[in-house]
Amino acid sequence: MAESCHCYYVPVAQIYIKSLDSPSTLRSYSPMDSSAPILLLLPWLLSVALTLPIEVIFPRATANETNPVFGDDVFGDILRANEGTNVLLRETDIAVPLGRNSISCKTCLWPKSTNGRVNVPYVFDEKYSEGEKSTIREAMKDFATMTCVEFVPKTAEPNYLSIHPGDGCWSFMGVLGGAQGVSLGGGCLGYRTIQHELTHALGFWHEQNRSDRNKYIDVFWQYISPDASINYQEMDTNNLGMEYDYVSAMHYENWMFSNTSGKITMAAKDDPSRRLGGAKELTNLDYSKINRLYECDVVSTLLNEERGTLKSANYPSPYPNNAKSYFLIRTGSQQVSLKFEAFDIQSSPQCSADYIKIYDGSTKSSPVLLEKSCGTGKHPPLIASGRALLLEFLSDGAQTATGFKALYETVECGGTYTTPLRNITSPNYPKDYPPSKVCLYLISAPPSYTISLRVVTMDIEKSRQCRRDYLEIYNGDSTSAPLLGRFCGSLMMCSPRSNGNSMLLRFVTNGDTQGKGFLLRYSWVAPRSVLP
């Protein structure tokens, strides 16, 4: 009895045909092989597509003797998750739409609304837990911060992403129409993997498949098996006039698909020792390309070193009109501290024209560290509660000023407090505080207000003149301000009060005995003219 087959034509350099009734039988055909019958067979295969059980398969990496480790980058995560998947994929994680050549997709962008935003609707599969949904949403938020693209819950839109815990990590490229699958299954819920698949859905190929990639990298075909060569094909891509991104979250690492132990499959022309790919999140160039492709009026900068400088465009010359800039500082594991060296922003009532606003986190939905600020003058240093801080800078079409320059660095602990009344605690309170720490806590009130501080509980290692562990209180926003006192043990003999609108606390611990730390409570004190 004749067996029935299914066949799908896909424009690739290497085609595999497998009988579903005999999955161990697998034969490869290449259009460059004169003995290959595939080109002659294609019309026949298409004519019997509904009667024969044949599946076209893209080659994919598996753990083997020459490449037993997938690696620790985003593609390692994807390869592990996709090993053995039955989904039709190319380049490890791009799903191939049947009946459409996605390679020639020229108009597969999500539409822009009249307000300049690009909303990409999505729905979650009910199989996801609330925690898993929250993880995906967090990875989505960076797009809204750094670009004009925002992933939004579906309402009545006909085209949307259907995000589900499917067979591995994969996405279609660009807009298909209707419900469009994005698979984020087991092993795919890492920050970088989620962002990677969503970037495919926005219309981006892998970086090493750019049409101009041979100007920047060498591909070592001798170390790539023929069945994996499709993953290194040059594509007819729109490169947007932008530079090649060697470390893009969309770039393969040097070792990908190597068939020889210890041999890499590609290297940068300018520096063969340069690591390719490996980014833990989308890079500045990744975001810039999204902004260029979707014509966003946003200038965004990601800063992820332990310390650095940020400044307005053209500084110290005047910044441009109608600017919309975002600086996202996101470090490894410690908190972020920011201090302005210069600040000159066009002044206006309630800072309704040009302004800087700072958030305690990576998005505009994070708590505010510094409300809209403009004019000139000194600003106290700011300490985020975590490893991320977002600075928003907007200018209108009127006059400008010289702008700003700020320095940032990581700190081990501490925070900035800008509410009228709040408690402050030492790390781990009420458990023992950690050894060998220096923590800075900045309390900032409006101009003309002062700050009053009192102790609720205190248990700091006691020593002569408080030389070991201690809490210092400064009458200002830095350690160069007058010292109001140094305290340890279990008592604070006074309730310190600042002369101005800021107070800095510095908590220092050594490597010896630890106590439970402190619980302090501060409050703003209004000037007499505004007292009820």
Coordinates of C-alpha atoms in Angstrom, one line a residue:
M1 CA 0.0 0.0 0.0
A2 CA 1.4 3.4 -1.0
E3 CA 2.3 5.7 1.9
S4 CA 0.9 9.2 2.2
C5 CA 3.1 12.3 2.6
H6 CA 3.1 15.9 3.6
C7 CA 5.6 18.3 1.9
Y8 CA 6.2 22.0 2.4
Y9 CA 8.5 24.0 0.0
V10 CA 11.0 26.2 1.9
P11 CA 13.7 28.3 0.1
V12 CA 16.8 26.9 1.7
A13 CA 20.2 25.7 0.6
Q14 CA 19.8 22.2 2.1
I15 CA 16.6 20.2 2.3
Y16 CA 15.9 17.1 4.3
I17 CA 13.1 14.7 3.7
K18 CA 12.0 12.3 6.3
S19 CA 9.3 9.7 6.2
L20 CA 7.0 10.0 9.2
D21 CA 6.3 6.3 8.9
S22 CA 10.1 5.6 9.0
P23 CA 11.7 8.5 11.0
S24 CA 15.1 6.9 11.0
T25 CA 15.3 7.3 7.2
L26 CA 16.6 10.7 6.5
R27 CA 18.2 11.9 3.2
S28 CA 19.7 15.3 2.3
Y29 CA 19.4 17.0 -1.0
S30 CA 21.1 20.2 -2.1
P31 CA 20.3 22.3 -5.1
M32 CA 24.0 22.4 -5.9
D33 CA 24.2 18.6 -6.1
S34 CA 23.8 17.5 -9.8
S35 CA 22.5 14.2 -8.6
A36 CA 19.9 15.7 -6.4
P37 CA 16.4 15.0 -7.7
I38 CA 14.8 17.6 -5.5
L39 CA 14.3 20.4 -8.1
L40 CA 12.7 18.0 -10.5
L41 CA 10.6 16.4 -7.7
L42 CA 9.3 19.7 -6.2
P43 CA 6.3 20.0 -8.6
W44 CA 5.3 16.4 -7.8
L45 CA 5.9 16.8 -4.1
L46 CA 3.7 19.8 -4.1
S47 CA 1.0 18.0 -6.0
V48 CA 0.8 15.2 -3.5
A49 CA 1.2 17.4 -0.4
L50 CA -2.0 16.3 1.1
T51 CA -1.5 12.6 0.6
L52 CA 2.1 11.7 1.6
P53 CA 3.6 11.8 5.1
I54 CA 6.8 13.6 4.4
E55 CA 8.1 16.4 6.6
V56 CA 10.7 19.0 5.5
I57 CA 13.1 19.6 8.3
F58 CA 15.6 22.3 9.0
P59 CA 18.9 21.1 10.5
R60 CA 19.4 22.1 14.1
A61 CA 22.2 21.6 16.6
T62 CA 22.2 18.8 19.1
A63 CA 24.6 17.8 21.8
N64 CA 27.2 15.6 20.3
E65 CA 30.8 14.4 20.8
T66 CA 32.4 17.4 19.1
N67 CA 30.1 20.0 20.7
P68 CA 28.8 18.5 24.0
V69 CA 28.1 21.9 25.6
F70 CA 25.7 24.4 24.2
G71 CA 27.2 27.5 25.8
D72 CA 25.9 30.0 28.4
D73 CA 24.6 32.7 26.0
V74 CA 21.1 33.2 24.7
F75 CA 21.7 30.8 21.8
G76 CA 22.9 28.1 24.2
D77 CA 19.6 28.5 26.1
I78 CA 17.6 28.3 22.8
L79 CA 19.5 25.3 21.5
R80 CA 18.9 23.4 24.7
A81 CA 15.2 24.2 24.6
N82 CA 14.8 23.4 20.9
E83 CA 16.7 20.1 20.8
G84 CA 14.3 17.6 19.3
T85 CA 11.5 20.0 18.5
N86 CA 9.2 19.1 15.6
V87 CA 8.5 22.8 14.7
L88 CA 9.8 23.9 11.3
L89 CA 12.6 26.3 12.1
R90 CA 15.5 28.1 10.4
E91 CA 18.5 29.6 12.1
T92 CA 17.7 27.8 15.4
D93 CA 14.6 29.7 16.4
I94 CA 12.8 31.5 13.5
A95 CA 9.6 29.7 12.6
V96 CA 8.8 29.3 8.9
P97 CA 5.3 30.3 7.9
L98 CA 3.7 27.7 5.5
G99 CA 2.6 29.1 2.2
R100 CA 4.7 32.3 2.6
N101 CA 8.3 33.1 1.9
S102 CA 9.2 35.1 5.0
I103 CA 12.6 35.8 3.5
S104 CA 11.0 38.2 1.0
C105 CA 8.9 39.9 3.7
K106 CA 9.2 43.7 3.0
T107 CA 6.1 45.0 4.8
C108 CA 5.9 42.9 7.9
L109 CA 6.1 45.7 10.5
W110 CA 3.6 46.3 13.2
P111 CA 1.6 49.5 12.5
K112 CA 2.3 52.8 14.2
S113 CA -0.6 54.7 15.9
T114 CA -1.3 58.4 15.5
N115 CA 0.5 59.1 18.8
G116 CA 3.8 57.7 17.4
R117 CA 3.6 54.5 19.5
V118 CA 3.8 51.0 18.0
N119 CA 1.5 48.8 20.0
V120 CA 2.0 45.0 19.6
P121 CA -0.9 43.1 21.1
Y122 CA -0.4 39.8 22.8
V123 CA -2.3 37.1 24.7
F124 CA -0.9 34.6 27.2
D125 CA -1.7 30.9 27.1
E126 CA -3.6 29.8 30.2
K127 CA -0.9 27.2 31.0
Y128 CA 1.4 30.0 32.2
S129 CA 1.5 30.7 35.9
E130 CA 1.2 34.2 37.2
G131 CA 4.9 34.2 38.0
E132 CA 5.8 33.2 34.5
K133 CA 3.5 35.9 33.0
S134 CA 5.2 38.5 35.2
T135 CA 8.6 37.4 34.0
I136 CA 7.6 37.9 30.4
R137 CA 6.0 41.2 31.1
E138 CA 9.2 42.5 32.8
A139 CA 11.3 41.6 29.7
M140 CA 8.7 43.4 27.6
K141 CA 9.0 46.6 29.5
D142 CA 12.4 47.5 28.2
F143 CA 11.0 47.9 24.7
A144 CA 8.5 50.5 25.9
T145 CA 11.3 52.4 27.7
M146 CA 14.0 52.3 25.0
T147 CA 11.9 52.4 21.9
C148 CA 8.4 53.5 20.7
V149 CA 7.3 49.8 20.6
E150 CA 5.1 48.6 23.4
F151 CA 3.7 45.1 24.0
V152 CA 0.1 45.5 25.2
P153 CA -2.6 43.1 26.2
K154 CA -4.9 42.3 23.3
T155 CA -8.3 43.8 23.2
A156 CA -10.1 43.7 19.8
E157 CA -7.0 43.8 17.5
P158 CA -7.1 41.2 14.6
N159 CA -3.3 40.7 14.6
Y160 CA -1.5 39.7 17.8
L161 CA 1.1 37.5 19.4
S162 CA -0.1 34.3 20.9
I163 CA 2.6 33.6 23.5
H164 CA 2.5 30.0 24.7
P165 CA 4.8 27.4 26.4
G166 CA 5.2 25.4 23.2
D167 CA 7.9 23.2 21.8
G168 CA 11.0 25.2 22.6
C169 CA 11.9 28.8 22.0
W170 CA 10.9 30.3 18.6
S171 CA 9.1 33.1 16.9
F172 CA 7.9 34.1 13.4
M173 CA 9.5 37.1 11.9
G174 CA 7.5 40.3 11.7
V175 CA 3.7 40.4 11.3
L176 CA 1.9 37.4 9.8
G177 CA -1.7 38.4 10.5
G178 CA -4.1 36.9 12.9
A179 CA -2.9 34.9 15.9
Q180 CA 0.8 34.6 15.6
G181 CA 2.7 32.1 17.7
V182 CA 5.7 32.9 20.0
S183 CA 6.9 29.9 21.9
L184 CA 8.5 30.4 25.3
G185 CA 8.5 27.0 26.7
G186 CA 10.7 25.3 29.3
G187 CA 14.2 26.9 29.4
C188 CA 12.9 29.9 27.4
L189 CA 11.9 32.3 30.2
G190 CA 15.3 33.9 30.8
Y191 CA 15.3 37.7 30.3
R192 CA 17.6 37.6 27.2
T193 CA 15.7 34.7 25.5
I194 CA 12.4 36.4 25.9
Q195 CA 13.7 39.7 24.4
H196 CA 15.5 37.8 21.6
E197 CA 12.3 36.1 20.4
L198 CA 10.2 39.3 20.7
T199 CA 12.8 41.0 18.5
H200 CA 12.3 38.4 15.8
A201 CA 8.5 39.2 16.1
L202 CA 9.3 42.8 15.4
G203 CA 11.0 41.9 12.1
F204 CA 14.7 41.2 12.8
W205 CA 16.9 38.4 11.6
H206 CA 20.1 37.2 13.3
E207 CA 22.9 39.7 13.0
Q208 CA 25.4 37.3 11.3
N209 CA 22.9 36.8 8.5
R210 CA 23.1 40.4 7.4
S211 CA 23.6 41.0 3.6
D212 CA 26.9 42.8 4.4
R213 CA 28.2 40.5 7.0
N214 CA 31.2 39.4 4.9
K215 CA 32.7 42.9 5.5
Y216 CA 32.8 42.2 9.2
I217 CA 33.2 38.5 9.9
D218 CA 34.8 35.5 8.4
V219 CA 32.8 32.2 8.4
F220 CA 34.9 29.0 8.6
W221 CA 32.8 26.7 6.5
Q222 CA 35.2 23.8 7.0
Y223 CA 34.0 23.6 10.6
I224 CA 30.3 23.7 9.8
S225 CA 28.5 20.6 8.8
P226 CA 26.7 20.9 5.4
D227 CA 23.4 20.2 7.2
A228 CA 24.0 23.3 9.4
S229 CA 25.2 25.7 6.7
I230 CA 21.8 27.2 6.3
N231 CA 22.3 28.9 9.6
Y232 CA 25.1 31.1 8.1
Q233 CA 23.4 32.1 4.9
E234 CA 23.5 35.8 4.0
M235 CA 20.0 37.2 3.8
D236 CA 18.6 40.0 1.7
T237 CA 18.3 42.3 4.7
N238 CA 17.6 45.9 5.3
N239 CA 20.6 47.0 7.4
L240 CA 19.1 50.5 8.0
G241 CA 22.4 52.1 7.3
M242 CA 23.6 51.1 10.8
E243 CA 26.9 49.6 11.9
Y244 CA 27.4 45.9 12.5
D245 CA 26.8 44.8 16.1
Y246 CA 29.3 42.2 17.1
V247 CA 27.8 41.7 20.6
S248 CA 24.2 41.9 19.6
A249 CA 21.7 39.7 21.5
M250 CA 20.7 38.7 17.9
H251 CA 24.2 37.4 17.0
Y252 CA 25.5 33.9 17.2
E253 CA 28.5 33.2 19.4
N254 CA 31.8 32.2 17.7
W255 CA 31.3 28.4 18.4
M256 CA 27.8 27.9 17.1
F257 CA 27.3 24.7 15.0
S258 CA 31.0 23.8 15.1
N259 CA 31.6 20.2 14.0
T260 CA 35.2 20.1 15.3
S261 CA 36.1 20.3 19.0
G262 CA 38.1 23.4 19.8
K263 CA 37.3 25.1 16.5
I264 CA 35.1 28.2 16.0
T265 CA 32.8 28.8 13.1
M266 CA 33.3 32.5 12.7
A267 CA 35.5 35.4 13.8
A268 CA 35.6 39.2 13.5
K269 CA 37.8 40.4 10.7
D270 CA 39.2 43.3 12.7
D271 CA 40.0 41.2 15.7
P272 CA 39.7 37.4 15.5
S273 CA 39.9 37.2 19.3
R274 CA 36.8 39.3 19.7
R275 CA 33.9 37.5 21.3
L276 CA 30.8 37.5 19.1
G277 CA 27.3 37.6 20.6
G278 CA 27.0 36.7 24.3
A279 CA 24.9 39.8 25.3
K280 CA 22.7 39.2 28.4
E281 CA 20.1 41.6 27.1
L282 CA 19.5 43.7 24.0
T283 CA 22.3 46.2 23.3
N284 CA 22.3 49.9 22.5
L285 CA 22.6 49.0 18.8
D286 CA 19.7 46.5 19.1
Y287 CA 17.5 49.2 20.5
S288 CA 18.8 51.8 18.0
K289 CA 17.9 49.5 15.1
I290 CA 14.4 49.0 16.4
N291 CA 14.0 52.8 16.7
R292 CA 15.3 53.3 13.1
L293 CA 13.1 50.5 11.6
Y294 CA 10.0 51.9 13.2
E295 CA 11.0 55.5 12.9
C296 CA 10.7 56.2 16.6
D297 CA 11.4 59.7 17.8
V298 CA 13.3 58.3 20.8
V299 CA 17.0 58.5 21.6
S300 CA 17.9 55.8 24.2
T301 CA 21.1 54.8 25.9
L302 CA 21.7 51.6 27.9
L303 CA 24.6 51.9 30.5
N304 CA 25.6 48.6 32.1
E305 CA 29.2 49.2 33.3
E306 CA 29.9 49.5 37.1
R307 CA 30.5 53.3 36.7
G308 CA 30.3 55.9 33.9
T309 CA 29.2 59.3 32.7
L310 CA 26.0 60.4 31.0
K311 CA 25.2 63.8 29.5
S312 CA 22.7 65.6 27.3
A313 CA 23.2 65.8 23.6
N314 CA 25.9 68.4 22.5
Y315 CA 26.9 69.1 26.1
P316 CA 28.4 71.6 27.0
S317 CA 26.8 73.2 24.0
P318 CA 23.0 73.7 24.1
Y319 CA 20.9 70.6 23.7
P320 CA 18.5 70.3 20.7
N321 CA 14.9 71.3 20.7
N322 CA 12.1 68.6 20.8
A323 CA 14.4 66.0 22.2
K324 CA 13.2 62.8 23.9
S325 CA 16.0 60.9 25.6
Y326 CA 16.2 58.0 28.0
F327 CA 19.2 56.8 29.9
L328 CA 18.8 53.4 31.5
I329 CA 21.5 52.5 34.0
R330 CA 21.4 48.8 34.8
T331 CA 24.4 47.2 36.6
G332 CA 25.3 43.7 37.7
S333 CA 23.9 43.2 41.2
Q334 CA 24.6 46.3 43.3
Q335 CA 22.6 49.5 43.7
V336 CA 23.1 52.5 41.5
S337 CA 24.2 56.0 42.7
L338 CA 23.8 59.0 40.5
K339 CA 25.4 62.5 41.0
F340 CA 25.0 65.5 38.8
E341 CA 28.2 67.5 38.0
A342 CA 26.4 70.1 36.0
F343 CA 22.7 70.9 35.7
D344 CA 21.2 73.7 33.4
I345 CA 17.8 72.9 32.0
Q346 CA 15.4 75.6 30.6
S347 CA 13.3 76.8 33.5
S348 CA 9.5 76.9 33.4
P349 CA 6.6 76.8 35.9
Q350 CA 6.3 73.3 37.3
C351 CA 9.0 72.3 34.8
S352 CA 6.2 72.0 32.1
A353 CA 8.7 72.7 29.2
D354 CA 12.1 71.0 29.5
Y355 CA 12.8 68.7 32.4
I356 CA 14.6 65.7 33.8
K357 CA 12.8 63.0 35.7
I358 CA 14.4 60.0 37.4
Y359 CA 12.8 56.7 38.3
D360 CA 13.9 54.1 40.8
G361 CA 13.9 51.2 38.4
S362 CA 14.0 50.4 34.7
T363 CA 10.7 51.7 33.5
K364 CA 8.4 54.8 33.8
S365 CA 6.1 52.8 36.0
S366 CA 8.8 52.5 38.6
P367 CA 8.7 54.7 41.7
V368 CA 10.0 58.3 41.2
L369 CA 13.4 59.2 42.7
L370 CA 13.4 62.8 41.3
E371 CA 10.2 64.5 40.2
K372 CA 10.4 66.8 37.1
S373 CA 13.3 69.1 37.6
C374 CA 14.6 72.1 35.6
G375 CA 16.5 75.4 36.1
T376 CA 20.0 75.5 37.5
G377 CA 21.7 74.7 40.7
K378 CA 22.8 71.8 42.8
H379 CA 21.0 68.5 43.0
P380 CA 21.7 65.9 45.8
P381 CA 23.1 62.5 44.8
L382 CA 20.5 59.8 44.2
I383 CA 20.7 56.2 45.2
A384 CA 18.3 53.6 43.6
S385 CA 16.9 50.8 45.7
G386 CA 18.1 48.3 43.2
R387 CA 20.5 47.8 40.2
A388 CA 18.5 49.9 37.8
L389 CA 17.8 53.7 37.4
L390 CA 16.1 55.4 34.5
L391 CA 16.7 59.1 33.6
E392 CA 14.1 60.8 31.3
F393 CA 15.1 64.0 29.6
L394 CA 12.6 65.9 27.4
S395 CA 12.8 69.3 25.7
D396 CA 10.2 71.4 23.8
G397 CA 10.5 73.6 20.8
A398 CA 11.4 76.8 22.6
Q399 CA 14.8 77.9 24.0
T400 CA 17.3 75.4 25.3
A401 CA 20.3 75.5 27.8
T402 CA 23.6 73.7 28.2
G403 CA 22.0 70.6 29.7
F404 CA 23.5 68.2 32.2
K405 CA 26.4 65.9 33.0
A406 CA 26.1 63.2 35.6
L407 CA 28.3 60.5 37.1
Y408 CA 27.0 57.1 38.2
E409 CA 28.5 54.2 40.1
T410 CA 27.5 51.2 42.1
V411 CA 27.1 51.1 45.8
E412 CA 26.6 48.2 48.1
C413 CA 23.5 49.4 50.0
G414 CA 21.5 52.4 50.9
G415 CA 18.9 54.5 49.2
T416 CA 17.3 57.9 48.5
Y417 CA 14.3 59.0 50.4
T418 CA 12.0 61.7 49.1
T419 CA 8.7 61.2 50.9
P420 CA 7.6 63.3 53.9
L421 CA 7.7 60.4 56.5
R422 CA 9.4 57.0 56.3
N423 CA 11.4 54.4 58.1
I424 CA 15.0 53.6 57.3
T425 CA 16.5 50.2 58.2
S426 CA 20.0 48.7 58.0
P427 CA 20.6 45.7 55.6
N428 CA 18.8 42.5 56.6
Y429 CA 17.0 44.2 59.6
P430 CA 15.8 42.8 62.0
K431 CA 18.4 40.1 61.3
D432 CA 22.1 40.8 61.8
Y433 CA 23.6 43.2 59.3
P434 CA 26.3 42.0 56.9
P435 CA 30.0 42.6 57.5
S436 CA 32.3 44.9 55.6
K437 CA 29.7 47.2 54.1
V438 CA 29.4 51.0 53.5
C439 CA 25.8 52.1 53.1
L440 CA 24.6 55.6 52.2
Y441 CA 21.1 56.8 52.9
L442 CA 20.1 60.2 51.5
I443 CA 17.0 62.0 52.8
S444 CA 15.9 64.9 50.6
A445 CA 13.0 67.4 51.3
P446 CA 11.7 70.3 49.4
P447 CA 13.5 73.7 49.6
S448 CA 13.0 75.5 52.9
Y449 CA 12.1 72.3 54.7
T450 CA 14.3 70.6 57.3
I451 CA 14.6 67.0 58.4
S452 CA 14.1 65.5 61.8
L453 CA 15.4 62.0 62.6
R454 CA 14.8 59.7 65.6
V455 CA 15.8 56.2 66.6
V456 CA 13.2 53.5 67.0
T457 CA 15.7 50.7 67.7
M458 CA 19.4 50.5 67.4
D459 CA 21.9 47.6 67.9
I460 CA 25.3 48.4 66.4
E461 CA 28.5 46.8 67.6
K462 CA 29.7 49.0 70.5
S463 CA 33.4 50.1 70.5
R464 CA 35.5 52.9 71.9
Q465 CA 34.7 56.1 70.0
C466 CA 32.6 53.9 67.6
R467 CA 35.7 52.9 65.6
R468 CA 34.4 49.6 64.4
D469 CA 30.8 49.6 63.2
Y470 CA 29.0 52.9 63.3
L471 CA 26.3 55.2 61.9
E472 CA 27.3 58.7 60.9
I473 CA 24.8 61.5 60.3
Y474 CA 25.7 64.5 58.1
N475 CA 24.0 67.9 58.0
G476 CA 23.8 68.0 54.2
D477 CA 23.9 65.7 51.1
S478 CA 27.5 64.6 51.2
T479 CA 30.2 63.4 53.6
S480 CA 31.8 66.9 53.2
A481 CA 28.9 68.4 55.0
P482 CA 29.1 69.1 58.8
L483 CA 29.0 65.9 60.9
L484 CA 26.1 65.8 63.3
G485 CA 27.4 62.7 65.1
R486 CA 28.8 59.2 65.0
F487 CA 26.8 56.5 66.8
C488 CA 27.1 52.8 67.9
G489 CA 25.7 50.6 70.6
S490 CA 22.1 50.8 71.5
L491 CA 21.5 54.5 72.2
M492 CA 21.4 57.8 70.3
M493 CA 21.5 60.5 72.8
C494 CA 19.8 63.1 70.6
S495 CA 17.3 63.4 67.7
P496 CA 19.4 65.0 64.9
R497 CA 17.8 67.7 62.8
S498 CA 19.2 69.2 59.6
N499 CA 19.7 72.9 59.0
G500 CA 18.8 72.5 55.3
N501 CA 16.6 70.2 53.2
S502 CA 18.9 67.2 53.1
M503 CA 20.5 64.7 55.5
L504 CA 23.0 61.9 54.7
L505 CA 23.4 58.8 56.8
R506 CA 26.5 56.6 56.4
F507 CA 26.5 53.1 57.9
V508 CA 29.9 51.4 58.1
T509 CA 30.5 47.8 59.2
N510 CA 33.8 45.8 59.6
G511 CA 34.4 42.1 59.5
D512 CA 34.0 41.4 63.3
T513 CA 30.8 41.3 65.4
Q514 CA 27.5 42.2 63.8
G515 CA 24.3 43.4 65.5
K516 CA 20.7 43.7 64.4
G517 CA 21.3 47.2 63.1
F518 CA 18.8 50.0 63.2
L519 CA 15.3 51.2 62.6
L520 CA 15.1 55.0 62.2
R521 CA 12.2 57.2 61.4
Y522 CA 12.5 60.6 59.7
S523 CA 10.0 63.4 58.9
W524 CA 10.1 66.6 57.0
V525 CA 9.7 69.7 59.1
A526 CA 7.9 72.6 57.3
P527 CA 9.1 76.2 57.7
R528 CA 7.0 78.4 60.0
S529 CA 5.4 80.2 57.1
V530 CA 3.6 77.0 55.9
L531 CA 2.8 75.6 59.3
P532 CA -1.0 75.3 59.9

